[in-house]
mmCIF file of C-alpha atoms in Angstrom:
data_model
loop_
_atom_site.group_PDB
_atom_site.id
_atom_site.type_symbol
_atom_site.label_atom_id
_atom_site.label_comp_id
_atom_site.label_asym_id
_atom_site.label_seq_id
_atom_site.Cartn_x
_atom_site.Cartn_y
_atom_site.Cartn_z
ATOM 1 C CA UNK A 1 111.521 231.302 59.373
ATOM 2 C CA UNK A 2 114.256 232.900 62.025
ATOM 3 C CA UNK A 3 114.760 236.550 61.448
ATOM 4 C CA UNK A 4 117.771 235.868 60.537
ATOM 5 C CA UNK A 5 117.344 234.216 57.536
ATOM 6 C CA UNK A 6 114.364 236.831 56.840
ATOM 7 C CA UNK A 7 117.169 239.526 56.901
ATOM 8 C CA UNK A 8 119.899 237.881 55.104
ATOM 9 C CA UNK A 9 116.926 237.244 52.136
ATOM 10 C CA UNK A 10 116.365 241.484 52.503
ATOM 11 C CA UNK A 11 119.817 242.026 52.199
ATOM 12 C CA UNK A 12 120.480 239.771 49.382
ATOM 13 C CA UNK A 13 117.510 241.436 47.647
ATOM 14 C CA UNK A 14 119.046 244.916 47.910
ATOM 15 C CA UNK A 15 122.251 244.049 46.874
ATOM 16 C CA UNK A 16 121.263 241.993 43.648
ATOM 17 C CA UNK A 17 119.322 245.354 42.751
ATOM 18 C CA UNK A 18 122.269 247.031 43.024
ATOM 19 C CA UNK A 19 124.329 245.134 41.179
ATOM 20 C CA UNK A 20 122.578 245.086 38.050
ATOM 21 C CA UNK A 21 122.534 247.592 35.154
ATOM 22 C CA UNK A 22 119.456 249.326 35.809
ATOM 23 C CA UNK A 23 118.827 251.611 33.131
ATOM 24 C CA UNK A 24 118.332 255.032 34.860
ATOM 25 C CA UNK A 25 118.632 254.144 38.369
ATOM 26 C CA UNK A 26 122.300 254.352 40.949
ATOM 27 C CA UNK A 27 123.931 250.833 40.052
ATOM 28 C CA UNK A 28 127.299 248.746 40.168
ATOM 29 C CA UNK A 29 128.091 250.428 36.773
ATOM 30 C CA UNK A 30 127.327 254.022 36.974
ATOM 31 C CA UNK A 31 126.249 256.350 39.904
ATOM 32 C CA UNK A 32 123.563 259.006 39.486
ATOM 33 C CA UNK A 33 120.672 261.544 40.402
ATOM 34 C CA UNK A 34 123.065 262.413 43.194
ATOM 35 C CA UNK A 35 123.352 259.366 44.993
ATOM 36 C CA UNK A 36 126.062 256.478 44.621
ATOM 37 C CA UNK A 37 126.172 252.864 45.221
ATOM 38 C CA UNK A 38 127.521 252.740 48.876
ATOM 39 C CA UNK A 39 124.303 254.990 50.025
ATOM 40 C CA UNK A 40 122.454 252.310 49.417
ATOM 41 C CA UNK A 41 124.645 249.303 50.459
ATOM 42 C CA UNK A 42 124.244 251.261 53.613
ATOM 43 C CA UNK A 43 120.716 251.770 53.755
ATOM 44 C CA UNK A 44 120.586 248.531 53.383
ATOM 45 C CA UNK A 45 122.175 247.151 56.446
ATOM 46 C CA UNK A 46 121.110 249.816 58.589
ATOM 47 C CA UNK A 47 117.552 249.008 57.495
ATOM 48 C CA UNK A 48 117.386 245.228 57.936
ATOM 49 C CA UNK A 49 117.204 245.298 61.695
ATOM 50 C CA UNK A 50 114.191 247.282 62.189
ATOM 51 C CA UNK A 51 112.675 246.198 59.390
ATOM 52 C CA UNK A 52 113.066 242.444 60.326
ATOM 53 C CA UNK A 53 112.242 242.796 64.236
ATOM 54 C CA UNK A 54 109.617 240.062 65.169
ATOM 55 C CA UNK A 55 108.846 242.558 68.303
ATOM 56 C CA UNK A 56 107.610 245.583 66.669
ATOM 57 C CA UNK A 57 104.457 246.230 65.072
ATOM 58 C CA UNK A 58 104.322 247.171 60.815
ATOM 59 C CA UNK A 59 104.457 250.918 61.554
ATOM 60 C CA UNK A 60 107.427 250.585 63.750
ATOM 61 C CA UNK A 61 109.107 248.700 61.405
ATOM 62 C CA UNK A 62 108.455 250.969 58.473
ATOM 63 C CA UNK A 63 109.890 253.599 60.456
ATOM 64 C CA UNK A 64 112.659 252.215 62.206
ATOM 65 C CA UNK A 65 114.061 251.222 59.123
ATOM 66 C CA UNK A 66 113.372 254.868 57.613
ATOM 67 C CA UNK A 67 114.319 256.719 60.590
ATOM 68 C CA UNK A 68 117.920 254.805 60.527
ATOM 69 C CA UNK A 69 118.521 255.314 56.946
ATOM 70 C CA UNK A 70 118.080 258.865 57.178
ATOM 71 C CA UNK A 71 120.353 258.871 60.005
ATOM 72 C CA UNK A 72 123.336 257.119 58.569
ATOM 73 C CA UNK A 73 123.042 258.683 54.856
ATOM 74 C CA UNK A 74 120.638 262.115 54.968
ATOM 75 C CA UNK A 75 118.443 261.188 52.279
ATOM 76 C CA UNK A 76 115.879 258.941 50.629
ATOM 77 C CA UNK A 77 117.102 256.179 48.994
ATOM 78 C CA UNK A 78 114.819 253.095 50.101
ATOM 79 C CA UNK A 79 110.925 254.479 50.943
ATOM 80 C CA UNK A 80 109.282 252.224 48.438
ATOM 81 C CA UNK A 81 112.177 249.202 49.053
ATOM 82 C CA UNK A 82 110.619 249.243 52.537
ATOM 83 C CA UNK A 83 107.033 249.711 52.691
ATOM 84 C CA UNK A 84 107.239 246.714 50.335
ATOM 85 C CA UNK A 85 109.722 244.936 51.965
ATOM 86 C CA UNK A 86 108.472 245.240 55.761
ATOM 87 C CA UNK A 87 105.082 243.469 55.096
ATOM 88 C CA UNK A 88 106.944 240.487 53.364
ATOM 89 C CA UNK A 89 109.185 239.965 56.586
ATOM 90 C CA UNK A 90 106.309 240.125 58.718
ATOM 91 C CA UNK A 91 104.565 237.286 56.374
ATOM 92 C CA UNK A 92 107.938 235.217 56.256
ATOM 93 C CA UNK A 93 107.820 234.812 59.844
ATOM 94 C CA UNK A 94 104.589 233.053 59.696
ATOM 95 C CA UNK A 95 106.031 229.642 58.041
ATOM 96 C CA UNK A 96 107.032 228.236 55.283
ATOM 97 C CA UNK A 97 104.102 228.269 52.825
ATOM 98 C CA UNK A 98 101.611 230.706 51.108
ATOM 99 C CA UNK A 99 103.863 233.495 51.376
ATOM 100 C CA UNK A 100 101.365 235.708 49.185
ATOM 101 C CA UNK A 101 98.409 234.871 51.738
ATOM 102 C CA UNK A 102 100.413 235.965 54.906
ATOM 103 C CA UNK A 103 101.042 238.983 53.294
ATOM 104 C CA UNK A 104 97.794 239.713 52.344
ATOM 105 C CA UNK A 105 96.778 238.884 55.937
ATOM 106 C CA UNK A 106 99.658 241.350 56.935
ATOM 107 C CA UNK A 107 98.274 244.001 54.869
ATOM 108 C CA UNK A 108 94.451 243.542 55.892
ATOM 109 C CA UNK A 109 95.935 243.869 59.725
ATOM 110 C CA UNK A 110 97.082 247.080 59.690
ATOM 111 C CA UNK A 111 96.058 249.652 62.142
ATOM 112 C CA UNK A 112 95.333 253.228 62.719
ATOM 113 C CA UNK A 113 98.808 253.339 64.753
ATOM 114 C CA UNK A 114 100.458 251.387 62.154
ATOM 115 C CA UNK A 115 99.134 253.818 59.815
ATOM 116 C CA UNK A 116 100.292 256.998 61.772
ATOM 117 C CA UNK A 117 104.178 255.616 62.097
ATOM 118 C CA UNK A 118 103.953 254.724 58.414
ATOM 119 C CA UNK A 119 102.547 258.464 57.512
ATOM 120 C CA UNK A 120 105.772 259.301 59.737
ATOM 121 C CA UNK A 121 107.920 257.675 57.964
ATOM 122 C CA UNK A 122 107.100 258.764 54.620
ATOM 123 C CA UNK A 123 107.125 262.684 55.843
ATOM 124 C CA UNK A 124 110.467 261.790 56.687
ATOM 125 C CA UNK A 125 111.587 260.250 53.731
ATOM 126 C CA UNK A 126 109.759 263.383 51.770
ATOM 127 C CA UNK A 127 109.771 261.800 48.123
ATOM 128 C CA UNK A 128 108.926 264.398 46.281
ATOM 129 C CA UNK A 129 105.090 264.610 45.739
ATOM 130 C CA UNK A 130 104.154 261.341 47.673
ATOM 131 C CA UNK A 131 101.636 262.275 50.315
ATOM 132 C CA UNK A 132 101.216 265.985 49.716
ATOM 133 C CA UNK A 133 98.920 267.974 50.540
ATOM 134 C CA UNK A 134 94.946 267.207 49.663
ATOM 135 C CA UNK A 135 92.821 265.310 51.970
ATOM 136 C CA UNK A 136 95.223 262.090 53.380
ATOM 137 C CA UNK A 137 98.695 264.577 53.407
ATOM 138 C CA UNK A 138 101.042 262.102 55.015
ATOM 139 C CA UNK A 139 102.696 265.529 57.519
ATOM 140 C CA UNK A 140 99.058 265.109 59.732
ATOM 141 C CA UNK A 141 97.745 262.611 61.632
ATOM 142 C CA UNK A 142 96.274 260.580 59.528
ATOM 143 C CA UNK A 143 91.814 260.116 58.958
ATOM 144 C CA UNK A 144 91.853 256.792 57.588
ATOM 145 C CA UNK A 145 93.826 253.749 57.197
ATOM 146 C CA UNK A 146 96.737 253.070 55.332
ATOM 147 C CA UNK A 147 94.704 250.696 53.715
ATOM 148 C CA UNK A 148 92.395 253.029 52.546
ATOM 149 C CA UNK A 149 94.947 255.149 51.717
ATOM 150 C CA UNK A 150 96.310 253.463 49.740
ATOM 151 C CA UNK A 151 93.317 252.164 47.710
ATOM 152 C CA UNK A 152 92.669 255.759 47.019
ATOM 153 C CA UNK A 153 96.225 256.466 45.658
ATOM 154 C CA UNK A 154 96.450 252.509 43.629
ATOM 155 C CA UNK A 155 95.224 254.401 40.299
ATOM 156 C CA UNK A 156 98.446 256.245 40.484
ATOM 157 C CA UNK A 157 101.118 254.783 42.584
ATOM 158 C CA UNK A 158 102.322 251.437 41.983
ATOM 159 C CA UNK A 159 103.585 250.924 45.704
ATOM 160 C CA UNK A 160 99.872 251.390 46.854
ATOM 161 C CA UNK A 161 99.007 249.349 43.884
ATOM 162 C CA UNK A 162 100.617 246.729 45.717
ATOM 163 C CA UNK A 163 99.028 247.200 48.844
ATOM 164 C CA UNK A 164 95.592 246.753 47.422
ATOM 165 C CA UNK A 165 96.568 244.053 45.470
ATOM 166 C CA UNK A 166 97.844 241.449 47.415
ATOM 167 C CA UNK A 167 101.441 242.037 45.703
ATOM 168 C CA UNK A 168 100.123 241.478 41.984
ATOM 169 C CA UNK A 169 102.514 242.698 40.205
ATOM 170 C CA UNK A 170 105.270 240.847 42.146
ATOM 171 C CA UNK A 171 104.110 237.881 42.171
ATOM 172 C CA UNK A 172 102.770 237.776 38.423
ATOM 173 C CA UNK A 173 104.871 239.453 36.674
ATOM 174 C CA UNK A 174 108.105 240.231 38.817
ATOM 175 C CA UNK A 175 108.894 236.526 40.075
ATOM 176 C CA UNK A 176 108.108 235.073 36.116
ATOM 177 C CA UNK A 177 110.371 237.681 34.559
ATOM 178 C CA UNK A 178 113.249 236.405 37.512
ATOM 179 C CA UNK A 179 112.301 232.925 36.600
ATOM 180 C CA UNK A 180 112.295 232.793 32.570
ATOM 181 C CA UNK A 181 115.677 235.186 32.706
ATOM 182 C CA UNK A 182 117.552 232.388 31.698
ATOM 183 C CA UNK A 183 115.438 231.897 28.682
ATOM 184 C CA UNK A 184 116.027 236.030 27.855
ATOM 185 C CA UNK A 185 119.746 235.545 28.416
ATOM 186 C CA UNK A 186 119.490 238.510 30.623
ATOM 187 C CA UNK A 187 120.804 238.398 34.677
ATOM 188 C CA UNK A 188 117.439 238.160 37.118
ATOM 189 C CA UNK A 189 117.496 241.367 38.370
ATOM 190 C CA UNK A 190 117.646 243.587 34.936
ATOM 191 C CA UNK A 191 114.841 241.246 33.203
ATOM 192 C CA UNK A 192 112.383 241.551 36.333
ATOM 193 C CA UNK A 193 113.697 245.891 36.136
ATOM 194 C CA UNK A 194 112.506 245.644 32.311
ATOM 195 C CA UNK A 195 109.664 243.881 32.967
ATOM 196 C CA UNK A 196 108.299 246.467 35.505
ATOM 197 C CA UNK A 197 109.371 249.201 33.514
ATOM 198 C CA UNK A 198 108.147 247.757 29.990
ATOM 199 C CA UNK A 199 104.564 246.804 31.292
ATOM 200 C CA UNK A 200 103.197 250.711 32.866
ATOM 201 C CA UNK A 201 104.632 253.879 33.569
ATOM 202 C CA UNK A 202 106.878 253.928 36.206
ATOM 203 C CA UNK A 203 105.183 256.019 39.015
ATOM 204 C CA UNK A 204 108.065 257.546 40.044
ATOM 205 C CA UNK A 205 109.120 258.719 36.962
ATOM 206 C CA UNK A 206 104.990 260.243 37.031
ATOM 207 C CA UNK A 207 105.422 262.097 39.988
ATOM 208 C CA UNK A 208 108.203 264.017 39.053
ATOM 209 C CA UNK A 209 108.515 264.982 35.533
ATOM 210 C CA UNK A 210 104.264 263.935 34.575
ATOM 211 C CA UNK A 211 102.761 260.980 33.089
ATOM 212 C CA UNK A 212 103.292 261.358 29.156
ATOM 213 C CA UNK A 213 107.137 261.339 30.227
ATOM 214 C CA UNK A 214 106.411 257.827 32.514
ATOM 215 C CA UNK A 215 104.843 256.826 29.319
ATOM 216 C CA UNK A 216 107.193 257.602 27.016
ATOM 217 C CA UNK A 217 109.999 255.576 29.051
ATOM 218 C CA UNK A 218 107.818 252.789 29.073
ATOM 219 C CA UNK A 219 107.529 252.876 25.574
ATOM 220 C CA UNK A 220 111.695 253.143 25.182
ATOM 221 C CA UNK A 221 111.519 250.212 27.797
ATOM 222 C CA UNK A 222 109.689 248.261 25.675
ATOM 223 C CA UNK A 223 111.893 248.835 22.136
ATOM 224 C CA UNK A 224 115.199 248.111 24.776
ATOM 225 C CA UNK A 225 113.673 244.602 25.634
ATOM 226 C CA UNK A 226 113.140 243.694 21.837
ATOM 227 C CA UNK A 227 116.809 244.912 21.391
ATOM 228 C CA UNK A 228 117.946 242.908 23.814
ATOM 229 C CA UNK A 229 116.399 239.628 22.742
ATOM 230 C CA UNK A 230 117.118 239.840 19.459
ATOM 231 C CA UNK A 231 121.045 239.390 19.981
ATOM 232 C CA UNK A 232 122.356 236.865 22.385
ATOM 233 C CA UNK A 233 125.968 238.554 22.678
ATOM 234 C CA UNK A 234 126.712 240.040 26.461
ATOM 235 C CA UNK A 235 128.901 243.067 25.646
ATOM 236 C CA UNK A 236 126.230 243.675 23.332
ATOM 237 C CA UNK A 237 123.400 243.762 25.721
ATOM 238 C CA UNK A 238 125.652 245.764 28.536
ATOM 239 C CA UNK A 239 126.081 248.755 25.768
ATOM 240 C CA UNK A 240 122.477 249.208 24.878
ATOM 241 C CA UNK A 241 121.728 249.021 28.938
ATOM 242 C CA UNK A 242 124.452 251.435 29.563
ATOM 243 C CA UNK A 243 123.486 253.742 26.525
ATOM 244 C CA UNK A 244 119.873 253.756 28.008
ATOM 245 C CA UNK A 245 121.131 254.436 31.275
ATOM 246 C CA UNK A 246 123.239 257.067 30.456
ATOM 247 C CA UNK A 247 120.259 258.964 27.971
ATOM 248 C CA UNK A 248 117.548 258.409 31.157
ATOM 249 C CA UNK A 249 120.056 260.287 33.130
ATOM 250 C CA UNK A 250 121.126 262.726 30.734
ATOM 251 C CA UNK A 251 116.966 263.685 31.318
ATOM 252 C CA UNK A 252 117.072 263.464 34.931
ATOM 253 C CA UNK A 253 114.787 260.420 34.672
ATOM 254 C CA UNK A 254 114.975 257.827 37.821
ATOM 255 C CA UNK A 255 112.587 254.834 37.345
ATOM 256 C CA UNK A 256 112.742 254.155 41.141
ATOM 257 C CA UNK A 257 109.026 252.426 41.387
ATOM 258 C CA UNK A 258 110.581 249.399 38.982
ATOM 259 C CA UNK A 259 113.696 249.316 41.141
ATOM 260 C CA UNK A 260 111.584 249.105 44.381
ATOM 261 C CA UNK A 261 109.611 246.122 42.533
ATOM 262 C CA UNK A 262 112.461 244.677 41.636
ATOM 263 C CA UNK A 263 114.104 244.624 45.247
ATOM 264 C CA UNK A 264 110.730 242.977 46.307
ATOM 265 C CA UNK A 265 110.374 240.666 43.981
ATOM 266 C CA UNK A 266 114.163 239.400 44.421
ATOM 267 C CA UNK A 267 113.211 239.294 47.745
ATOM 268 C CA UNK A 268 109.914 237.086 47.850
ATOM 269 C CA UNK A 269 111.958 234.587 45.603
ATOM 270 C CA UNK A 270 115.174 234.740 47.756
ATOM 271 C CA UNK A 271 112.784 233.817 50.963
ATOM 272 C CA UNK A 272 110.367 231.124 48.594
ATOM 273 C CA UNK A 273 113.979 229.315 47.686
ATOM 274 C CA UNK A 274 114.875 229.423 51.408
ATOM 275 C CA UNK A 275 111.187 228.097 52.532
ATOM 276 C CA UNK A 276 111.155 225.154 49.852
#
C-alpha cells in the first residue's frame, strides 16, 4: 500500500477519535485536562510524515513523529497513538493481506537502535510515570530490547500489552466493538472507547491516580454501556456520555490508554477497508 494511503488511514484514525464523545478524554464536544481539540488535530498532521516514512527504521519513526509533535504543540498528546500506530504503517506497507502477521513480524524485528530512539522518544514525551526510574528507566540507554521491555511492563501497561501480544486487544475486541456499533446504535469510535474502557482498567488512568481508581472507572464504564443500550434515543445517549465526561473530569480522570486503542483500532480497520 503507497504511503500515502497509509497516512491518509492514520489521519482518518485520529480524527474519528476526536470527533467522538469520549467520556473523559479532549473531544469535538468538550475540551479538557488542559489540552483542546486543535492540539491534537495538529499532532496529528505533523505526526503522519515521520511516522509513515518507508525510509526510516521503527525507532526513527517513533521519534520523528514525537519529536515533531512536541515541536509544534509543547506537550504530550499522542505517545501511545504512536508507538501503536508506527508498527501498523510499517506492516501496511508490506501488502494487502494478514495485516496482524506483518505486524507481529514488525514487532519481533525490532532492534537495540530501534529500541534506544523509542526510549528517546518516550523521555521526551515524559508521560507521567511511564519509564521511570527502576531497572529499564526509559532517560538511559537502554539494557534490553523494547521487546523485552515491554513484556516486562504487559502486566501493567496496556500499550506494552500490545506489543507482546500481537495487537490482541485490537484486533479482538477493538475492531468487533467498531464492527457490531451499528447493532449498539452507538457511532464506531465511542463503542470501540467503551469497549476498551468497560473490559480492564485503563492504564493510564493506573498510572496516575492508582489502580482501585482505574478499576472503579471501569466499573462506571461498564453501568454507562448498559445505560446506553437500554434506550435507543440519540440525545439520550449524548447526555449520559456528556454527564460521564464531565464527572471523569470533574476528578481529573483521563482514560488516554482506551483512546490510544481506539485510534489504533480505527486505524487497522480504516487500512483493512482500503486493502480489501
Amino acid at each position: 500500500m503507497s504511503r500515502a494511503r497509509i497516512r491518509e488511514a492514520y489521519e482518518y484514525a485520529c480524527e474519528q477519535e476526536i470527533n467522538a464523545l469520549k467520556p473523559g478524554n479532549v473531544h469535538r464536544f468538550a475540551d479538557g485536562h488542559g489540552m483542546e481539540v486543535a492540539h491534537f488535530l495538529t499532532s496529528a498532521a505533523v505526526s503522519s510524515g515521520p511516522l509513515t516514512d518507508p525510509t526510516l527504521s521503527l525507532g526513527k519513526r517513533i521519534l520523528g513523529a514525537v519529536l515533531a509533535t512536541h515541536a509544534a504543540v509543547g506537550m504530550n498528546t499522542n505517545l501511545g497513538i504512536v508507538l501503536l500506530g508506527a508498527p501498523i504503517a510499517a506492516a501496511a506497507e508490506s501488502g494487502p493481506a494478514h495485516l496482524r502477521a506483518n505486524i507481529g513480524k514488525i514487532l519481533d524485528s525490532i532492534t537495540m537502535d530501534d529500541t534506544a530512539d523509542i526510549f528517546e522518544a518516550i523521555a521526551t514525551a515524559n508521560p507521567g510515570g511511564l519509564g521511570d526510574g527502576g531497572e529499564n528507566d526509559v532517560r538511559e540507554p537502554p539494557k534490553i530490547t523494547l521487546t523485552e521491555a515491554m513484556r516486562e511492563a504487559a502486566s501493567r501497561d496496556r500499550i506494552a500489552y500490545q506489543y507482546t501480544t500481537g495487537y490482541q486487544d485490537i484486533f479482538e475486541l477493538g475492531i468487533p466493538a467498531l464492527k457490531a456499533s451499528s447493532d449498539e446504535g452507538m457511532s464506531p469510535a465511542i463503542n470501540a472507547y467503551l469497549a476498551f474502557l468497560a473490559s480492564f482498567p485503563d492504564s493510564h488512568v493506573a498510572r496516575k491516580q492508582g489502580l482501585q481508581v482505574a478499576k472503579a472507572v471501569q466499573h462506571e464504564a461498564q453501568e454507562i454501556q448498559s445505560s446506553l443500550r437500554a434506550t435507543s434515543q440519540k440525545n439520550l445517549q449524548h447526555d449520559l456520555l456528556l454527564a460521564f465526561d464531565t464527572s471523569l473530569k470533574s476528578r481529573d480522570i483521563n482514560p488516554g490508554t482506551s483512546a490510544d486503542l481506539t485510534v489504533a483500532s480505527l486505524f487497522v480497520q480504516r487500512l483493512t477497508e482500503r486493502l480489501a
